[in-house]
Each structure stands twice: as C-alpha cells, then as structure tokens.
Amino acid sequence: MQYEFNIQVSPEIAAHEDQLKIHVGAKNGIPVADIRHVEILKRSIDARQRAIKINLRLKIYVQEDFVENTIGLPDYPNVTNAPEIVIIGAGPAGLFAALRAIEMGCKPIILERGKDVRNRRRDLKAINRDHIVNEDSNYCFGEGGAGTYSDGKLYTRSKKRGDVQRILKLLVGFGATNQILVEAHPHIGTNKLPGIIAKIREKIIECGGEVHFDSRVVDFKIKNSEIRDIILSNGNAIATNKVILATGHSARDVFELLYQKKIVIEAKPFALGVRVEHSQELIDQIQYKCEVRGPYLPPSPYSIVKQVQGRGMYSFCMCPGGVIAPCATSPGEVVTNGWSPSKRDQPTSNSGIVIELRKEDFKPFAKYGPLAGMYFQKSIEQRAWKVGGETQKVPAQRLVDMVEGKASTNLPVTSYKPGLTSADMSMVFPKFIHSTLQNGFKAFDKSMRGYLTNEAVVHAPESRTSSPVRIPRDKITLEHTQIKGLYPCGEGAGYAGGIISAAIDGEKCAQACAESINAKVS
C-alpha cells in the first residue's frame, strides 16, 4: 500500500532514508520492516526558529515494492518537411518554443547571434581574463541565452503563467536531476546547464528542426503590416511570415531596430542596483542562527524586501556558494551578474540588491522615446566602465564604507575575476539611487543582523534585471498588436523573468503560432 503525508523532521533525519523510515514508522504505527521505500515528493527548509526543520511531503510504500518512474521526453515527430516557424534567439524561450513547435507539427528554424555552448566558453574566458567583450557571444548572448552561464535557478512565483511542472519534467528528460521536481527552490547549476542545453539542440535537429549560430538578425522586411523576410548580418534573407522574437532582455540592437522601423514598443519600469558579496559562512550564521552550518544543510540563500524612501529595495538572483561574473554585452560598459555551480560549494555568496525604478526616472532620456529606460540603464553601465578604469574591472566599495560615504582604502579579493577598482558608489549612480541603497542597507541589517559588515563588498552595477521595454502583443493571438506574424516572446519582450517563465512563454507563443498555421492549412 502507498500513503502520502506531510512531515517535519530534523535535517539529519531528512538526509538518511533509514532514519526517516524509523521516524515515519514510529509516528504512524507501522513496523519499519514493512516500509519498503520512502519517496520524498517535496522538500523545503524551515529556518525561522533556532532548531531548523525540514518540511517533507512523503510517499511511503508499505509491503509494496517501489518502482521508479522514469521521466522521458514526448514522442516528438519528424518535422523536416513541415511548415516553418523562425525563432530569433536560442535562450529558454526560443528553445522551448522550438520543442513545442515540433510537438505541434511545425519545423522550427532557430537563429542565434552567438555561438554554441562549447565555443561560447572562449569568449567568456576572454572577458574574464583579457577584458574583451564580444558583442555577439558573452554571458548574455549565445546558445541557452543568459541562463546557461548565470545560475540555473528554476524557481518562479509566476505559477499562473503556465505549467511549471511540465517544464521541469522536460528538463529532467534532457538530463537534469529529478531533484528539481522535489526542491521548493530548484536549481541546476551553471556547470550542468550547458550539457542540458546541448541535448535540447540535438533533439531539435534530430527531429528536422534547424539551429543556426553566428546568425544575428539586423532587419525585418514588412509588407502590408505583415512580416515577410528576416535579414541577417551576412546579408542573407530568410523568407517567412511566422517569427517568434525571443532575443532576451539585453538585445538592445533589436529594440533599436523595432523603434527605427516604427514598430510599436513601450517603455517598461525595471530595477537596478548593485551586487553584494558576503562570505557564505556569514550568511549561514545569520540565516541558520548557528556558528557552523553542519553537514545536513545546504548553503543558505536569503531573500529580503524593504520599502525605502518610497521605493521597493530587494534582493535579486541570490547565489549561495556562488560567484560574480562580468556580463557586459558591448565594449565600454560594465555589468555584473551572479551564478552558482550545482553543489553551491564556493566560499562566497552574492546577490543583486536592486531598487524599483519608475518611468519618470527616465525623463533625462526622454528624447529616446520608449527606449528612455534602456538609455538610462546604459548610461550607468558606461559610467561604471569609466569609473572602473575603462576595463572590465568593476567599481567596488566595502559595504559599511558605502553606507557611510567613505572611501575604501583597500579591498579584499572577491570572486569577480576581472578585478576591482576602489570607487565611491556616488560616482556611478544618480543621487536618488545611491541614497536609497545607503538607507536600505541599514534597514536590511535590522532584519539580518550582521549583514551590514565591512567584510562585504559592493560591486556595481547590477543592471540587467529585466527588459527595459515591453513589445506589445494581442492577448489572444500573442501576435504583435501592429505586425501580423510577429510573436514577441520571453524576457526581452517583457513577458517573463527567469528560465521557467521564459520557457513557458516560449511554449505559449509556439502553440499560438502553430495553431495559426494549422488553421490555414485545414
């Protein structure tokens, strides 16, 4: 027989199946010998009290053998000669749009400006070691998009957007551990994501789809308010009337192109700030309320939100046991992001700490119309580049020094490989951002005692939290409100905020696009 129930146990019991059997048997009056298997369906940590507990959703098998349910992939058809859908961008939105297109009997043709995951590594090495930014291949552009080398967090609050479990199961089918189906805050890890992304690409090609790297789109040909051709940087034209635009939140040239062609886009608020690095040991002590984390608890994350000077200030993309990476997409700018390997075993932790921006904040850039927020964002990144010494070194300051407005006379070595330049954050940010951050860190310390320490280092800026524009689309057809056959999709279009929500939106756009094609065929 099988039974499901919720239980709360110590971390040590949760880590050992034999101890879990004993505990479950005693609590439910079941002889331990009769419990053949304990399956953990869901797991989360309750660290609110000094005695930390693990919340588990269990299924126990009593006098019944456990047969593991292997998660496979859908039976994808061969679509070599099927109607075509052009997908611009091979990030999560683009890749999952392609998979869904195949399921719907359409042939996806992916155009990716960057390189495949293997060759992309050379350009990441160049930016870290030589401070050289390749505008088409970097931490944001290339196979898998920004998610491939950024962290692999799979948690989303946007459950209403679509079927989260479906996306997670597809990722397991492509090689992710099935623990992502169990953990409350699932995470794959930067070291494992490239292999999974490569398998997705291989499946797309195996089914008759196409994936083209080093294929940057530079123009759209439109006739009678309908997409007709895609023009690539090499001059090649691809005739199509179905395009899913999934270029990501950093494809500024695409936003510029849309604006120049008078294709409607809208300014969108976003958040911007810094990335702060602490020792993981300190974060563990604060969050777990103990001197030593112990062997049965993972490196602790944190999540914090405050209202400061009338604005929201919050942690973003927190990376326990992780590092800070350079994420510029053009020469002459500095951008930071963070990631963690699958084991989260680095000695440092980091998080973006950002404040909410409003459209009125972009007034100095009003001449750029709907691109005002993008130019505001760019201006800070360019200022950081100059302050940092016109390399990929970031302006940095010890946390207490920043709050108190003091210069940091020396800086510790941090996980950010290109290096640091000691600088006052007031040289990087407008006054309203700088003062909000200063006061906000004081408020953070009231909730997380010990957070405000001069051993922590502020790196600037964390600026690519979400797209600075929204590309409007019809709520039913998902086509652009002005251009027929153009499907704005994912983070870059303003409809997602992470791997899972981008993948879900990719599927939705592919389904809408395929249904439109199939309706015409029938």
Coordinates of C-alpha atoms in Angstrom, one line a residue:
M1 CA 0.0 0.0 0.0
Q2 CA 1.0 3.6 -0.6
Y3 CA 0.5 6.5 1.8
E4 CA 1.2 10.2 1.3
F5 CA 1.5 12.8 4.1
N6 CA 3.4 15.8 5.2
I7 CA 6.0 15.6 8.0
Q8 CA 8.6 17.9 9.6
V9 CA 11.9 16.4 10.8
S10 CA 15.5 17.4 11.6
P11 CA 18.0 17.9 8.8
E12 CA 19.9 14.7 9.9
I13 CA 16.8 12.5 9.7
A14 CA 15.8 14.0 6.4
A15 CA 19.2 13.1 5.0
H16 CA 19.1 9.4 5.8
E17 CA 16.4 7.1 4.5
D18 CA 16.9 4.5 7.3
Q19 CA 16.3 7.2 10.0
L20 CA 13.4 8.5 8.0
K21 CA 11.8 5.0 7.9
I22 CA 12.2 4.7 11.7
H23 CA 10.7 8.1 12.3
V24 CA 7.8 7.6 9.9
G25 CA 7.1 4.1 11.2
A26 CA 7.0 5.3 14.9
K27 CA 4.8 8.2 14.1
N28 CA 2.3 6.2 12.1
G29 CA 2.4 2.9 14.0
I30 CA 3.9 1.0 11.0
P31 CA 6.6 -1.6 11.6
V32 CA 9.8 -0.4 10.0
A33 CA 10.3 -3.8 8.3
D34 CA 7.0 -3.2 6.4
I35 CA 8.2 0.1 4.9
R36 CA 9.9 -0.9 1.6
H37 CA 10.6 2.7 0.5
V38 CA 10.2 6.3 1.4
E39 CA 9.9 8.7 -1.6
I40 CA 10.4 12.4 -1.0
L41 CA 7.9 14.3 -3.2
K42 CA 8.6 17.8 -1.9
R43 CA 11.3 19.3 0.4
S44 CA 11.8 22.8 1.9
I45 CA 13.7 24.2 4.9
D46 CA 12.1 26.0 7.8
A47 CA 14.8 28.1 9.4
R48 CA 12.5 30.5 11.3
Q49 CA 13.5 29.0 14.6
R50 CA 16.9 28.2 16.1
A51 CA 16.0 24.5 15.7
I52 CA 15.9 24.1 11.9
K53 CA 13.4 21.7 10.5
I54 CA 12.9 20.1 7.1
N55 CA 9.4 20.1 5.7
L56 CA 8.8 16.9 3.6
R57 CA 5.9 15.6 1.5
L58 CA 6.4 11.9 1.5
K59 CA 5.0 8.8 -0.2
I60 CA 5.7 5.6 1.7
Y61 CA 5.5 2.1 0.3
V62 CA 4.2 -0.4 2.9
Q63 CA 4.6 -4.0 2.0
E64 CA 4.8 -2.9 -1.6
D65 CA 7.9 -2.6 -3.8
F66 CA 8.9 0.8 -5.2
V67 CA 9.2 1.1 -8.9
E68 CA 11.0 4.3 -10.0
N69 CA 9.0 6.3 -12.6
T70 CA 11.4 7.2 -15.3
I71 CA 10.7 10.6 -16.8
G72 CA 11.2 10.6 -20.5
L73 CA 10.6 13.0 -23.4
P74 CA 7.5 13.4 -25.5
D75 CA 7.3 11.4 -28.7
Y76 CA 8.5 14.3 -31.0
P77 CA 7.6 13.8 -34.7
N78 CA 9.9 14.5 -37.6
V79 CA 9.1 17.9 -39.0
T80 CA 11.7 18.1 -41.8
N81 CA 9.1 19.0 -44.4
A82 CA 6.6 20.7 -42.1
P83 CA 5.5 24.4 -42.2
E84 CA 8.3 26.6 -40.8
I85 CA 8.5 28.9 -37.8
V86 CA 11.5 31.2 -37.5
I87 CA 12.6 31.7 -33.9
I88 CA 15.1 34.5 -33.1
G89 CA 17.1 33.6 -30.1
A90 CA 18.2 30.3 -28.5
G91 CA 17.6 31.2 -24.9
P92 CA 15.0 29.3 -22.8
A93 CA 12.1 31.0 -24.6
G94 CA 13.5 30.2 -28.0
L95 CA 14.5 26.6 -27.2
F96 CA 11.2 25.6 -25.6
A97 CA 9.3 27.4 -28.4
A98 CA 11.2 25.1 -30.8
L99 CA 10.3 22.0 -28.9
R100 CA 6.7 23.0 -28.7
A101 CA 6.6 23.8 -32.4
I102 CA 7.8 20.3 -33.1
E103 CA 5.1 18.8 -30.9
M104 CA 2.6 20.9 -32.9
G105 CA 3.9 19.6 -36.2
C106 CA 5.9 22.6 -37.3
K107 CA 9.5 23.0 -38.2
P108 CA 11.5 25.4 -36.0
I109 CA 14.4 27.4 -37.5
I110 CA 16.4 29.0 -34.7
L111 CA 18.6 32.0 -35.5
E112 CA 21.1 32.7 -32.7
R113 CA 23.5 35.6 -32.9
G114 CA 26.0 33.9 -30.6
K115 CA 27.9 30.6 -30.5
D116 CA 27.1 27.1 -29.2
V117 CA 27.8 26.4 -25.6
R118 CA 31.2 24.9 -26.2
N119 CA 32.6 27.7 -28.4
R120 CA 31.0 30.3 -26.2
R121 CA 33.4 29.4 -23.3
R122 CA 36.3 31.0 -25.2
D123 CA 34.5 34.4 -25.2
L124 CA 33.7 34.1 -21.5
K125 CA 37.4 33.4 -20.9
A126 CA 38.3 36.5 -23.0
I127 CA 36.0 38.8 -21.0
N128 CA 37.3 37.5 -17.6
R129 CA 41.0 37.4 -18.5
D130 CA 41.5 39.9 -21.2
H131 CA 38.6 42.3 -20.7
I132 CA 37.5 41.7 -24.3
V133 CA 33.7 41.9 -24.9
N134 CA 32.4 40.0 -27.9
E135 CA 29.0 41.7 -28.7
D136 CA 27.5 38.5 -30.1
S137 CA 29.0 35.9 -27.7
N138 CA 29.1 36.6 -24.0
Y139 CA 27.3 35.8 -20.7
C140 CA 24.0 37.1 -22.2
F141 CA 24.2 36.0 -25.9
G142 CA 24.8 32.5 -27.2
E143 CA 23.2 29.1 -27.0
G144 CA 21.0 28.9 -24.0
G145 CA 20.9 32.7 -23.5
A146 CA 21.7 34.4 -20.3
G147 CA 20.5 31.4 -18.3
T148 CA 23.2 29.0 -19.5
Y149 CA 26.1 30.6 -17.6
S150 CA 24.2 32.6 -15.0
D151 CA 22.9 30.1 -12.4
G152 CA 20.1 27.8 -13.4
K153 CA 17.5 28.8 -10.8
L154 CA 14.2 27.2 -11.7
Y155 CA 12.0 28.9 -9.1
T156 CA 9.2 31.1 -10.3
R157 CA 6.4 32.9 -8.5
S158 CA 4.5 33.1 -11.8
K159 CA 2.6 29.9 -11.4
K160 CA -0.4 31.4 -13.3
R161 CA 1.7 31.7 -16.4
G162 CA 1.5 28.0 -17.2
D163 CA 2.5 24.5 -16.3
V164 CA 5.8 24.8 -14.3
Q165 CA 5.9 21.0 -13.7
R166 CA 5.8 20.3 -17.4
I167 CA 8.9 22.5 -18.0
L168 CA 10.7 20.9 -15.0
K169 CA 9.9 17.4 -16.3
L170 CA 11.2 18.3 -19.8
L171 CA 14.5 19.5 -18.2
V172 CA 14.8 16.1 -16.3
G173 CA 14.1 14.3 -19.6
F174 CA 17.1 16.2 -21.1
G175 CA 19.4 15.3 -18.2
A176 CA 18.7 17.4 -15.2
T177 CA 18.5 15.6 -11.8
N178 CA 15.0 14.7 -10.7
Q179 CA 15.7 16.6 -7.5
I180 CA 14.5 19.7 -9.3
L181 CA 11.0 18.2 -9.0
V182 CA 11.4 17.9 -5.3
E183 CA 13.1 21.0 -4.0
A184 CA 11.0 24.1 -3.2
H185 CA 13.6 26.3 -4.9
P186 CA 15.1 24.0 -7.6
H187 CA 18.4 24.8 -9.1
I188 CA 20.5 23.1 -11.8
G189 CA 23.9 24.9 -11.6
T190 CA 26.0 26.6 -14.2
N191 CA 28.3 23.7 -14.6
K192 CA 25.5 21.3 -15.6
L193 CA 23.3 23.6 -17.7
P194 CA 25.5 23.6 -20.9
G195 CA 25.2 19.9 -21.3
I196 CA 21.4 20.0 -20.9
I197 CA 21.1 22.9 -23.4
A198 CA 23.2 21.0 -26.0
K199 CA 20.9 17.9 -25.7
I200 CA 17.9 20.2 -26.4
R201 CA 19.6 21.5 -29.5
E202 CA 20.5 17.9 -30.6
K203 CA 16.8 16.8 -30.2
I204 CA 15.6 19.8 -32.3
I205 CA 18.0 18.9 -35.1
E206 CA 17.2 15.2 -34.8
C207 CA 13.5 16.0 -35.4
G208 CA 14.2 18.0 -38.5
G209 CA 14.5 21.5 -37.0
E210 CA 17.4 23.8 -37.7
V211 CA 19.7 25.7 -35.4
H212 CA 22.0 28.4 -36.9
F213 CA 24.7 30.1 -34.8
D214 CA 26.5 33.3 -35.6
S215 CA 23.3 34.5 -37.2
R216 CA 22.5 37.9 -36.0
V217 CA 19.2 39.5 -37.3
V218 CA 19.7 43.1 -38.5
D219 CA 16.5 43.8 -40.3
F220 CA 12.9 42.8 -40.9
K221 CA 11.1 43.2 -44.2
I222 CA 7.4 44.1 -43.7
K223 CA 4.6 44.4 -46.2
N224 CA 1.0 45.3 -45.5
S225 CA 1.7 45.2 -41.8
E226 CA 2.9 41.5 -42.1
I227 CA 6.4 40.1 -41.5
R228 CA 7.9 38.9 -44.8
D229 CA 11.6 38.5 -44.5
I230 CA 14.4 38.3 -41.9
I231 CA 17.7 39.8 -42.9
L232 CA 20.9 38.5 -41.3
S233 CA 24.2 40.4 -40.7
N234 CA 25.8 38.4 -43.5
G235 CA 23.3 39.8 -46.0
N236 CA 21.2 36.6 -46.3
A237 CA 17.5 36.9 -46.3
I238 CA 15.0 34.3 -44.9
A239 CA 11.5 34.4 -46.3
T240 CA 8.9 33.8 -43.5
N241 CA 5.6 35.1 -42.3
K242 CA 5.9 33.5 -38.8
V243 CA 8.5 34.8 -36.4
I244 CA 8.9 34.3 -32.7
L245 CA 11.0 37.1 -31.3
A246 CA 12.8 35.7 -28.3
T247 CA 16.0 37.7 -28.2
G248 CA 16.4 38.3 -24.4
H249 CA 16.5 41.4 -22.2
S250 CA 19.9 42.6 -23.4
A251 CA 19.3 42.7 -27.2
R252 CA 19.4 46.5 -27.4
D253 CA 20.1 46.5 -31.2
V254 CA 16.8 44.7 -31.7
F255 CA 14.9 47.2 -29.6
E256 CA 16.6 50.0 -31.7
L257 CA 15.6 48.2 -34.9
L258 CA 12.0 48.0 -33.9
Y259 CA 11.9 51.6 -32.9
Q260 CA 13.6 52.8 -36.1
K261 CA 11.1 50.8 -38.2
K262 CA 8.2 52.4 -36.2
I263 CA 7.1 49.0 -34.8
V264 CA 5.4 49.8 -31.6
I265 CA 7.4 49.2 -28.3
E266 CA 6.7 50.6 -24.9
A267 CA 9.0 51.8 -22.1
K268 CA 8.8 49.5 -19.0
P269 CA 9.9 50.0 -15.4
F270 CA 12.6 47.7 -14.2
A271 CA 15.0 47.5 -11.2
L272 CA 18.7 48.4 -10.9
G273 CA 21.4 48.5 -8.2
V274 CA 24.5 46.6 -7.1
R275 CA 25.7 43.1 -6.5
V276 CA 26.9 42.4 -2.9
E277 CA 29.3 39.6 -1.9
H278 CA 29.5 38.1 1.6
S279 CA 31.2 35.1 2.9
Q280 CA 28.9 32.1 2.7
E281 CA 29.8 31.3 6.3
L282 CA 28.4 34.6 7.5
I283 CA 25.1 34.2 5.6
D284 CA 24.8 30.7 7.0
Q285 CA 25.3 32.0 10.5
I286 CA 22.7 34.7 10.1
Q287 CA 20.1 32.6 8.4
Y288 CA 20.6 29.4 10.3
K289 CA 21.3 31.1 13.6
C290 CA 24.3 28.8 14.3
E291 CA 28.1 29.1 14.3
V292 CA 28.6 26.2 11.9
R293 CA 26.1 25.1 9.2
G294 CA 26.7 21.4 9.6
P295 CA 26.7 18.6 7.0
Y296 CA 23.0 18.2 6.6
L297 CA 22.0 21.7 5.5
P298 CA 22.7 23.4 2.1
P299 CA 24.4 26.8 1.8
S300 CA 21.8 29.2 2.8
P301 CA 20.2 31.7 0.5
Y302 CA 18.4 34.8 1.6
S303 CA 15.5 36.9 0.4
I304 CA 14.7 40.3 1.7
V305 CA 12.4 43.2 0.6
K306 CA 12.1 46.6 2.1
Q307 CA 10.4 49.9 1.4
V308 CA 13.0 52.6 1.4
Q309 CA 12.3 56.3 0.6
G310 CA 9.1 55.3 -1.1
R311 CA 10.7 52.6 -3.3
G312 CA 11.0 48.9 -3.1
M313 CA 14.5 47.6 -2.5
Y314 CA 15.1 43.9 -2.6
S315 CA 17.5 41.0 -3.2
F316 CA 17.5 39.6 -6.7
C317 CA 19.0 36.4 -8.1
M318 CA 20.7 35.5 -4.8
C319 CA 23.5 33.0 -5.4
P320 CA 24.6 30.9 -2.3
G321 CA 28.0 29.4 -2.7
G322 CA 28.4 31.3 -5.9
V323 CA 30.5 33.9 -7.7
I324 CA 30.0 37.2 -9.5
A325 CA 30.5 37.4 -13.3
P326 CA 31.1 40.1 -15.9
C327 CA 28.0 40.4 -18.1
A328 CA 28.6 43.4 -20.4
T329 CA 27.3 42.9 -24.0
S330 CA 29.2 45.8 -25.6
P331 CA 32.7 47.3 -25.2
G332 CA 32.6 50.5 -23.0
E333 CA 30.2 49.2 -20.3
V334 CA 30.4 47.2 -17.1
V335 CA 27.6 44.8 -15.9
T336 CA 27.6 42.3 -13.1
N337 CA 25.6 39.1 -12.5
G338 CA 25.9 36.1 -10.3
W339 CA 25.8 32.3 -10.6
S340 CA 26.3 29.2 -8.5
P341 CA 27.6 25.7 -9.5
S342 CA 25.3 22.7 -8.8
K343 CA 27.0 22.0 -5.4
R344 CA 27.0 25.7 -4.4
D345 CA 30.3 25.0 -2.9
Q346 CA 32.2 28.3 -3.3
P347 CA 33.2 30.1 -0.1
T348 CA 31.3 33.3 -1.1
S349 CA 27.7 34.2 -1.7
N350 CA 26.3 37.1 -3.6
S351 CA 23.0 38.8 -4.5
G352 CA 21.8 41.6 -6.6
I353 CA 20.4 44.3 -4.4
V354 CA 18.2 46.5 -6.6
I355 CA 15.7 49.3 -6.3
E356 CA 12.5 49.8 -8.3
L357 CA 12.7 52.4 -11.0
R358 CA 9.7 54.3 -12.4
K359 CA 9.2 55.7 -15.9
E360 CA 9.6 59.3 -14.5
D361 CA 13.1 58.4 -13.5
F362 CA 14.0 58.2 -17.2
K363 CA 13.0 61.8 -18.1
P364 CA 16.6 62.9 -18.8
F365 CA 16.5 60.4 -21.7
A366 CA 13.0 61.4 -22.9
K367 CA 14.4 62.1 -26.4
Y368 CA 14.8 58.4 -26.9
G369 CA 11.1 57.8 -26.5
P370 CA 10.2 54.2 -25.5
L371 CA 14.0 53.5 -25.2
A372 CA 14.5 56.1 -22.4
G373 CA 14.8 53.4 -19.8
M374 CA 17.3 51.5 -21.9
Y375 CA 19.5 54.6 -22.3
F376 CA 19.2 55.3 -18.6
Q377 CA 20.5 51.8 -17.9
K378 CA 23.2 52.1 -20.5
S379 CA 24.4 55.4 -19.0
I380 CA 25.1 53.8 -15.6
E381 CA 26.9 50.9 -17.2
Q382 CA 29.1 53.3 -19.2
R383 CA 29.8 55.4 -16.2
A384 CA 30.8 52.3 -14.2
W385 CA 33.2 51.4 -17.0
K386 CA 34.9 54.8 -16.8
V387 CA 35.0 54.8 -13.0
G388 CA 36.4 51.3 -13.0
G389 CA 39.3 52.3 -15.2
E390 CA 37.9 51.6 -18.7
T391 CA 38.3 47.8 -18.4
Q392 CA 36.0 45.1 -17.1
K393 CA 37.2 45.9 -13.6
V394 CA 34.1 46.9 -11.5
P395 CA 33.8 49.9 -9.3
A396 CA 33.7 48.4 -5.8
Q397 CA 33.4 49.6 -2.2
R398 CA 33.2 47.9 1.2
L399 CA 29.6 47.8 2.3
V400 CA 29.9 49.9 5.5
D401 CA 32.1 52.4 3.7
M402 CA 29.4 52.8 1.1
V403 CA 26.7 53.3 3.7
E404 CA 28.8 55.9 5.5
G405 CA 30.0 57.6 2.3
K406 CA 33.7 56.7 3.0
A407 CA 36.4 55.7 0.5
S408 CA 37.6 52.1 0.8
T409 CA 41.3 52.4 1.2
N410 CA 41.7 48.7 0.4
L411 CA 39.5 45.9 -1.0
P412 CA 39.6 42.2 -0.4
V413 CA 39.9 39.8 -3.3
T414 CA 36.4 38.8 -4.4
S415 CA 35.0 36.2 -6.7
Y416 CA 34.8 38.7 -9.6
K417 CA 37.7 37.6 -11.8
P418 CA 38.4 40.7 -13.9
G419 CA 39.2 42.6 -10.7
L420 CA 38.0 45.6 -8.7
T421 CA 38.7 49.3 -8.6
S422 CA 38.0 51.1 -5.4
A423 CA 35.4 53.8 -6.0
D424 CA 32.6 55.7 -4.3
M425 CA 29.2 54.4 -5.5
S426 CA 28.0 58.0 -5.7
M427 CA 30.3 58.3 -8.8
V428 CA 28.3 55.5 -10.5
F429 CA 24.7 56.1 -9.6
P430 CA 22.3 59.1 -9.5
K431 CA 21.8 60.6 -6.1
F432 CA 18.3 59.0 -5.6
I433 CA 19.6 55.5 -6.3
H434 CA 22.7 56.0 -4.1
S435 CA 20.9 57.3 -1.1
T436 CA 18.2 54.7 -1.4
L437 CA 20.8 52.0 -1.3
Q438 CA 22.6 53.6 1.6
N439 CA 19.4 53.7 3.7
G440 CA 18.2 50.4 2.5
F441 CA 21.3 48.5 3.7
K442 CA 20.7 49.9 7.2
A443 CA 17.2 48.5 7.0
F444 CA 18.5 45.2 5.8
D445 CA 20.7 44.9 8.8
K446 CA 17.7 45.2 11.1
S447 CA 16.2 42.1 9.6
M448 CA 19.5 40.2 9.1
R449 CA 21.8 41.2 12.0
G450 CA 25.4 41.1 10.8
Y451 CA 24.5 41.7 7.1
L452 CA 26.0 45.2 7.3
T453 CA 29.7 44.4 7.6
N454 CA 32.7 46.0 6.0
E455 CA 33.9 42.5 5.0
A456 CA 31.1 42.5 2.4
V457 CA 31.9 44.2 -0.9
V458 CA 29.6 46.1 -3.2
H459 CA 30.1 45.7 -7.0
A460 CA 28.4 48.0 -9.5
P461 CA 26.2 47.8 -11.3
E462 CA 23.5 45.1 -11.3
S463 CA 21.5 46.5 -14.1
R464 CA 20.1 43.7 -16.3
T465 CA 17.3 42.5 -14.0
S466 CA 14.6 42.6 -16.7
S467 CA 13.9 44.2 -20.0
P468 CA 13.6 48.0 -20.1
V469 CA 10.9 47.7 -22.8
R470 CA 7.8 45.8 -23.5
I471 CA 6.8 44.7 -27.0
P472 CA 3.0 44.7 -27.0
R473 CA 1.1 41.7 -28.3
D474 CA -2.5 40.7 -28.6
K475 CA -3.7 38.8 -25.5
I476 CA -5.4 36.1 -27.6
T477 CA -3.3 35.6 -30.7
L478 CA 0.0 36.6 -29.0
E479 CA 0.9 38.4 -32.2
H480 CA 2.3 41.9 -32.1
T481 CA -0.5 44.4 -32.0
Q482 CA 0.7 46.0 -35.2
I483 CA 2.6 43.4 -37.2
K484 CA 1.0 40.2 -38.2
G485 CA 3.1 37.1 -37.9
L486 CA 5.5 38.6 -35.3
Y487 CA 5.2 37.0 -31.8
P488 CA 7.1 38.9 -29.1
C489 CA 8.2 36.4 -26.6
G490 CA 10.0 35.9 -23.3
E491 CA 12.1 38.2 -21.1
G492 CA 13.2 40.6 -23.9
A493 CA 9.6 41.3 -24.9
G494 CA 8.7 41.9 -21.2
Y495 CA 6.6 38.7 -20.6
A496 CA 8.9 36.6 -18.4
G497 CA 11.5 36.9 -15.7
G498 CA 13.7 33.8 -15.5
I499 CA 14.3 30.4 -17.1
I500 CA 11.0 28.8 -16.2
S501 CA 8.7 31.7 -17.1
A502 CA 10.6 32.3 -20.3
A503 CA 10.3 28.6 -21.3
I504 CA 6.6 28.7 -20.5
D505 CA 6.1 31.9 -22.6
G506 CA 8.1 30.3 -25.4
E507 CA 5.8 27.3 -25.4
K508 CA 2.7 29.6 -25.4
C509 CA 4.0 31.6 -28.4
A510 CA 4.9 28.5 -30.4
Q511 CA 1.5 27.0 -29.7
A512 CA -0.3 30.1 -30.8
C513 CA 1.9 30.4 -33.9
A514 CA 1.4 26.7 -34.8
E515 CA -2.3 26.9 -34.3
S516 CA -2.5 29.9 -36.7
I517 CA -0.5 27.9 -39.3
N518 CA -2.6 24.7 -38.8
A519 CA -5.8 26.7 -39.1
K520 CA -4.8 28.0 -42.5
V521 CA -3.7 24.5 -43.7
S522 CA -7.0 22.9 -42.6

